[in-house]
Amino acid sequence: EEVLMPSSGYRLDALVEVQGQRIGVEVDGPSHFIGKEPIGRTILKRRQVFNIDGIRIVSVPYWDWDKLGKDRTKKREYLSCLLGMK
């Protein structure tokens, strides 16, 4: 379920807490990239959420997620690494 950031007005795909720090998680599909580089509005959102809401955003690019297939263990490990839990 998306989370509305009240100060900036942006919505995040998820908001988690890791070691007392809130981290935004964005699952970014093809419309967020040109090639493998994020487009302007995606970069702006990450910057504004950090500067206004104080929340760091981590991105789950679609090509990484797709490579993991249906393996829930690999997906859990991927997210743990991305969030700095490993």
Short mmCIF file of N, CA, C and O in Angstrom, two decimals:
data_model
loop_
_atom_site.label_atom_id
_atom_site.label_comp_id
_atom_site.label_asym_id
_atom_site.label_seq_id
_atom_site.Cartn_x
_atom_site.Cartn_y
_atom_site.Cartn_z
N GLU A 1 0.84 -1.19 0.00
CA GLU A 1 0.00 0.00 0.00
C GLU A 1 0.88 1.24 0.00
O GLU A 1 1.83 1.35 0.76
N GLU A 2 0.58 2.17 -0.86
CA GLU A 2 1.36 3.40 -0.95
C GLU A 2 1.23 4.23 0.33
O GLU A 2 0.23 4.17 1.04
N VAL A 3 2.28 5.01 0.58
CA VAL A 3 2.32 5.87 1.75
C VAL A 3 2.45 7.31 1.28
O VAL A 3 3.34 7.64 0.49
N LEU A 4 1.57 8.17 1.76
CA LEU A 4 1.62 9.59 1.41
C LEU A 4 2.56 10.31 2.36
O LEU A 4 2.43 10.20 3.58
N MET A 5 3.52 11.03 1.79
CA MET A 5 4.43 11.84 2.60
C MET A 5 3.77 13.22 2.76
O MET A 5 3.65 13.96 1.77
N PRO A 6 3.30 13.56 3.95
CA PRO A 6 2.49 14.76 4.12
C PRO A 6 3.20 16.08 3.80
O PRO A 6 2.59 16.99 3.28
N SER A 7 4.48 16.16 4.07
CA SER A 7 5.18 17.43 3.84
C SER A 7 5.42 17.71 2.36
O SER A 7 5.18 18.81 1.88
N SER A 8 5.90 16.70 1.63
CA SER A 8 6.21 16.90 0.21
C SER A 8 5.02 16.59 -0.70
O SER A 8 4.98 17.06 -1.83
N GLY A 9 4.08 15.79 -0.22
CA GLY A 9 2.94 15.40 -1.03
C GLY A 9 3.19 14.22 -1.96
O GLY A 9 2.30 13.80 -2.68
N TYR A 10 4.40 13.69 -1.93
CA TYR A 10 4.71 12.53 -2.76
C TYR A 10 4.19 11.25 -2.12
O TYR A 10 4.03 11.17 -0.90
N ARG A 11 3.95 10.25 -2.96
CA ARG A 11 3.57 8.91 -2.50
C ARG A 11 4.75 7.97 -2.72
O ARG A 11 5.41 8.04 -3.76
N LEU A 12 4.99 7.12 -1.73
CA LEU A 12 6.03 6.11 -1.84
C LEU A 12 5.38 4.74 -1.89
O LEU A 12 4.33 4.52 -1.27
N ASP A 13 6.02 3.80 -2.58
CA ASP A 13 5.47 2.45 -2.66
C ASP A 13 5.46 1.78 -1.29
O ASP A 13 4.54 1.02 -0.98
N ALA A 14 6.47 2.04 -0.48
CA ALA A 14 6.53 1.48 0.87
C ALA A 14 7.43 2.35 1.73
O ALA A 14 8.31 3.05 1.23
N LEU A 15 7.20 2.29 3.02
CA LEU A 15 8.04 2.99 3.99
C LEU A 15 8.36 1.98 5.08
O LEU A 15 7.46 1.41 5.69
N VAL A 16 9.65 1.72 5.29
CA VAL A 16 10.08 0.73 6.27
C VAL A 16 11.01 1.39 7.28
O VAL A 16 11.58 2.45 7.01
N GLU A 17 11.15 0.75 8.41
CA GLU A 17 12.09 1.23 9.42
C GLU A 17 13.18 0.19 9.62
O GLU A 17 12.89 -0.98 9.86
N VAL A 18 14.43 0.64 9.46
CA VAL A 18 15.59 -0.22 9.62
C VAL A 18 16.52 0.45 10.61
O VAL A 18 16.98 1.56 10.37
N GLN A 19 16.75 -0.21 11.73
CA GLN A 19 17.64 0.30 12.78
C GLN A 19 17.29 1.74 13.16
O GLN A 19 18.14 2.61 13.26
N GLY A 20 15.99 1.99 13.31
CA GLY A 20 15.51 3.29 13.74
C GLY A 20 15.43 4.35 12.66
O GLY A 20 15.05 5.48 12.92
N GLN A 21 15.80 3.99 11.44
CA GLN A 21 15.78 4.96 10.33
C GLN A 21 14.66 4.58 9.36
O GLN A 21 14.56 3.43 8.93
N ARG A 22 13.84 5.56 9.00
CA ARG A 22 12.79 5.32 8.01
C ARG A 22 13.39 5.42 6.61
O ARG A 22 14.12 6.36 6.31
N ILE A 23 13.06 4.43 5.78
CA ILE A 23 13.57 4.38 4.42
C ILE A 23 12.39 4.15 3.47
O ILE A 23 11.56 3.26 3.70
N GLY A 24 12.32 4.96 2.43
CA GLY A 24 11.30 4.79 1.42
C GLY A 24 11.76 3.78 0.38
O GLY A 24 12.93 3.75 0.01
N VAL A 25 10.83 2.94 -0.07
CA VAL A 25 11.13 1.96 -1.10
C VAL A 25 10.26 2.26 -2.32
O VAL A 25 9.03 2.38 -2.19
N GLU A 26 10.89 2.41 -3.45
CA GLU A 26 10.19 2.65 -4.71
C GLU A 26 10.49 1.51 -5.67
O GLU A 26 11.65 1.20 -5.92
N VAL A 27 9.44 0.86 -6.16
CA VAL A 27 9.59 -0.18 -7.17
C VAL A 27 9.41 0.53 -8.51
O VAL A 27 8.32 0.95 -8.87
N ASP A 28 10.52 0.71 -9.21
CA ASP A 28 10.55 1.55 -10.41
C ASP A 28 10.49 0.73 -11.68
O ASP A 28 11.40 -0.06 -11.98
N GLY A 29 9.43 0.93 -12.45
CA GLY A 29 9.24 0.26 -13.73
C GLY A 29 9.91 1.02 -14.86
O GLY A 29 10.59 2.03 -14.64
N PRO A 30 9.70 0.56 -16.08
CA PRO A 30 10.37 1.15 -17.25
C PRO A 30 10.12 2.64 -17.45
O PRO A 30 10.98 3.34 -17.97
N SER A 31 8.96 3.13 -17.01
CA SER A 31 8.65 4.56 -17.23
C SER A 31 9.52 5.48 -16.36
O SER A 31 9.51 6.69 -16.55
N HIS A 32 10.29 4.92 -15.44
CA HIS A 32 11.16 5.72 -14.57
C HIS A 32 12.58 5.86 -15.12
O HIS A 32 13.42 6.51 -14.51
N PHE A 33 12.83 5.25 -16.28
CA PHE A 33 14.20 5.19 -16.80
C PHE A 33 14.26 5.49 -18.29
O PHE A 33 13.31 5.23 -19.03
N ILE A 34 15.42 5.99 -18.71
CA ILE A 34 15.83 6.00 -20.11
C ILE A 34 17.07 5.11 -20.12
O ILE A 34 18.09 5.46 -19.51
N GLY A 35 16.94 3.96 -20.74
CA GLY A 35 17.99 2.95 -20.60
C GLY A 35 17.98 2.48 -19.16
O GLY A 35 16.96 2.03 -18.67
N LYS A 36 19.11 2.65 -18.50
CA LYS A 36 19.16 2.30 -17.07
C LYS A 36 19.39 3.52 -16.19
O LYS A 36 19.74 3.40 -15.02
N GLU A 37 19.18 4.70 -16.76
CA GLU A 37 19.34 5.95 -16.02
C GLU A 37 17.97 6.50 -15.64
O GLU A 37 17.07 6.58 -16.50
N PRO A 38 17.80 6.92 -14.38
CA PRO A 38 16.50 7.49 -13.99
C PRO A 38 16.22 8.80 -14.71
O PRO A 38 17.13 9.58 -14.98
N ILE A 39 14.94 9.01 -15.03
CA ILE A 39 14.53 10.25 -15.70
C ILE A 39 14.41 11.37 -14.67
O ILE A 39 14.41 11.14 -13.46
N GLY A 40 14.25 12.59 -15.17
CA GLY A 40 14.23 13.78 -14.33
C GLY A 40 13.22 13.75 -13.19
O GLY A 40 13.55 14.08 -12.05
N ARG A 41 11.98 13.38 -13.49
CA ARG A 41 10.96 13.42 -12.43
C ARG A 41 11.25 12.41 -11.32
O ARG A 41 10.92 12.64 -10.16
N THR A 42 11.90 11.29 -11.67
CA THR A 42 12.26 10.29 -10.66
C THR A 42 13.39 10.83 -9.78
O THR A 42 13.35 10.70 -8.55
N ILE A 43 14.36 11.46 -10.39
CA ILE A 43 15.47 12.07 -9.64
C ILE A 43 14.93 13.17 -8.72
O ILE A 43 15.30 13.26 -7.55
N LEU A 44 14.03 14.00 -9.25
CA LEU A 44 13.45 15.10 -8.48
C LEU A 44 12.68 14.57 -7.27
O LEU A 44 12.81 15.09 -6.16
N LYS A 45 11.89 13.53 -7.47
CA LYS A 45 11.12 12.95 -6.36
C LYS A 45 12.04 12.47 -5.26
O LYS A 45 11.83 12.77 -4.09
N ARG A 46 13.09 11.73 -5.62
CA ARG A 46 14.04 11.23 -4.61
C ARG A 46 14.66 12.39 -3.84
O ARG A 46 14.78 12.35 -2.62
N ARG A 47 15.06 13.43 -4.56
CA ARG A 47 15.70 14.58 -3.93
C ARG A 47 14.74 15.32 -3.01
O ARG A 47 15.09 15.66 -1.88
N GLN A 48 13.52 15.55 -3.48
CA GLN A 48 12.56 16.32 -2.67
C GLN A 48 12.08 15.53 -1.45
O GLN A 48 11.92 16.12 -0.39
N VAL A 49 11.86 14.25 -1.60
CA VAL A 49 11.45 13.46 -0.43
C VAL A 49 12.56 13.49 0.62
O VAL A 49 12.28 13.62 1.81
N PHE A 50 13.81 13.41 0.19
CA PHE A 50 14.92 13.47 1.15
C PHE A 50 15.02 14.85 1.79
O PHE A 50 15.10 14.98 3.01
N ASN A 51 14.98 15.89 0.96
CA ASN A 51 15.17 17.26 1.48
C ASN A 51 13.98 17.76 2.29
O ASN A 51 14.17 18.51 3.26
N ILE A 52 12.77 17.39 1.92
CA ILE A 52 11.57 17.90 2.59
C ILE A 52 11.12 16.97 3.72
O ILE A 52 10.82 17.42 4.82
N ASP A 53 11.09 15.67 3.44
CA ASP A 53 10.57 14.71 4.42
C ASP A 53 11.67 14.04 5.25
O ASP A 53 11.38 13.38 6.25
N GLY A 54 12.92 14.19 4.81
CA GLY A 54 14.02 13.56 5.54
C GLY A 54 14.08 12.05 5.37
O GLY A 54 14.65 11.36 6.21
N ILE A 55 13.51 11.55 4.28
CA ILE A 55 13.45 10.11 4.04
C ILE A 55 14.34 9.78 2.85
O ILE A 55 14.18 10.33 1.76
N ARG A 56 15.27 8.86 3.06
CA ARG A 56 16.09 8.35 1.95
C ARG A 56 15.27 7.32 1.19
O ARG A 56 14.55 6.52 1.79
N ILE A 57 15.36 7.35 -0.12
CA ILE A 57 14.62 6.40 -0.95
C ILE A 57 15.60 5.43 -1.58
O ILE A 57 16.65 5.83 -2.09
N VAL A 58 15.24 4.15 -1.54
CA VAL A 58 15.97 3.15 -2.30
C VAL A 58 15.07 2.70 -3.44
O VAL A 58 13.86 2.60 -3.30
N SER A 59 15.69 2.45 -4.57
CA SER A 59 14.97 2.07 -5.77
C SER A 59 15.16 0.58 -6.06
O SER A 59 16.27 0.06 -5.95
N VAL A 60 14.06 -0.07 -6.41
CA VAL A 60 14.10 -1.45 -6.89
C VAL A 60 13.81 -1.38 -8.39
O VAL A 60 12.66 -1.30 -8.79
N PRO A 61 14.87 -1.35 -9.22
CA PRO A 61 14.64 -1.27 -10.66
C PRO A 61 14.01 -2.56 -11.18
O PRO A 61 14.35 -3.66 -10.73
N TYR A 62 13.12 -2.40 -12.13
CA TYR A 62 12.37 -3.55 -12.65
C TYR A 62 13.28 -4.64 -13.19
O TYR A 62 12.99 -5.83 -13.05
N TRP A 63 14.43 -4.31 -13.80
CA TRP A 63 15.28 -5.34 -14.39
C TRP A 63 15.92 -6.22 -13.31
O TRP A 63 16.11 -7.40 -13.52
N ASP A 64 16.23 -5.62 -12.14
CA ASP A 64 16.76 -6.43 -11.03
C ASP A 64 15.68 -7.36 -10.48
O ASP A 64 15.92 -8.53 -10.24
N TRP A 65 14.50 -6.80 -10.24
CA TRP A 65 13.40 -7.57 -9.66
C TRP A 65 12.98 -8.70 -10.59
O TRP A 65 12.75 -9.83 -10.14
N ASP A 66 12.90 -8.40 -11.88
CA ASP A 66 12.49 -9.43 -12.85
C ASP A 66 13.47 -10.60 -12.89
O ASP A 66 13.06 -11.75 -13.05
N LYS A 67 14.77 -10.31 -12.72
CA LYS A 67 15.78 -11.37 -12.74
C LYS A 67 15.60 -12.36 -11.59
O LYS A 67 16.01 -13.50 -11.69
N LEU A 68 14.99 -11.91 -10.49
CA LEU A 68 14.82 -12.78 -9.33
C LEU A 68 13.69 -13.78 -9.51
O LEU A 68 13.57 -14.73 -8.72
N GLY A 69 12.86 -13.57 -10.53
CA GLY A 69 11.78 -14.50 -10.81
C GLY A 69 10.80 -14.61 -9.64
O GLY A 69 10.45 -13.61 -9.01
N LYS A 70 10.40 -15.83 -9.34
CA LYS A 70 9.42 -16.06 -8.27
C LYS A 70 10.06 -16.55 -6.99
O LYS A 70 9.38 -16.96 -6.06
N ASP A 71 11.38 -16.50 -6.92
CA ASP A 71 12.11 -17.00 -5.76
C ASP A 71 12.02 -16.00 -4.59
O ASP A 71 12.71 -14.99 -4.57
N ARG A 72 11.15 -16.30 -3.65
CA ARG A 72 10.90 -15.39 -2.51
C ARG A 72 12.14 -15.21 -1.64
O ARG A 72 12.38 -14.12 -1.11
N THR A 73 12.95 -16.24 -1.51
CA THR A 73 14.17 -16.14 -0.70
C THR A 73 15.14 -15.15 -1.33
O THR A 73 15.70 -14.29 -0.64
N LYS A 74 15.32 -15.25 -2.64
CA LYS A 74 16.22 -14.31 -3.34
C LYS A 74 15.70 -12.88 -3.24
O LYS A 74 16.46 -11.93 -3.07
N LYS A 75 14.38 -12.73 -3.33
CA LYS A 75 13.79 -11.39 -3.22
C LYS A 75 14.01 -10.81 -1.83
O LYS A 75 14.35 -9.63 -1.68
N ARG A 76 13.84 -11.64 -0.81
CA ARG A 76 14.07 -11.19 0.57
C ARG A 76 15.53 -10.77 0.76
O ARG A 76 15.83 -9.74 1.37
N GLU A 77 16.45 -11.59 0.24
CA GLU A 77 17.88 -11.28 0.34
C GLU A 77 18.22 -9.99 -0.39
O GLU A 77 18.99 -9.17 0.10
N TYR A 78 17.65 -9.82 -1.57
CA TYR A 78 17.89 -8.60 -2.37
C TYR A 78 17.45 -7.37 -1.58
O TYR A 78 18.18 -6.39 -1.47
N LEU A 79 16.23 -7.42 -1.03
CA LEU A 79 15.70 -6.28 -0.28
C LEU A 79 16.53 -6.03 0.98
O LEU A 79 16.78 -4.88 1.34
N SER A 80 16.94 -7.08 1.66
CA SER A 80 17.77 -6.93 2.85
C SER A 80 19.08 -6.21 2.54
O SER A 80 19.50 -5.31 3.27
N CYS A 81 19.71 -6.60 1.44
CA CYS A 81 20.96 -5.93 1.01
C CYS A 81 20.70 -4.48 0.64
O CYS A 81 21.45 -3.58 1.05
N LEU A 82 19.65 -4.24 -0.10
CA LEU A 82 19.31 -2.90 -0.55
C LEU A 82 19.06 -1.97 0.65
O LEU A 82 19.44 -0.80 0.63
N LEU A 83 18.45 -2.52 1.69
CA LEU A 83 18.12 -1.72 2.87
C LEU A 83 19.25 -1.68 3.90
O LEU A 83 19.10 -1.08 4.96
N GLY A 84 20.39 -2.31 3.57
CA GLY A 84 21.53 -2.27 4.47
C GLY A 84 21.39 -3.17 5.67
O GLY A 84 21.98 -2.92 6.72
N MET A 85 20.63 -4.24 5.53
CA MET A 85 20.41 -5.16 6.64
C MET A 85 21.38 -6.34 6.61
O MET A 85 21.35 -7.18 7.48
N LYS A 86 22.21 -6.41 5.58
CA LYS A 86 23.19 -7.50 5.46
C LYS A 86 24.56 -6.93 5.26
O LYS A 86 24.75 -5.91 4.70
#
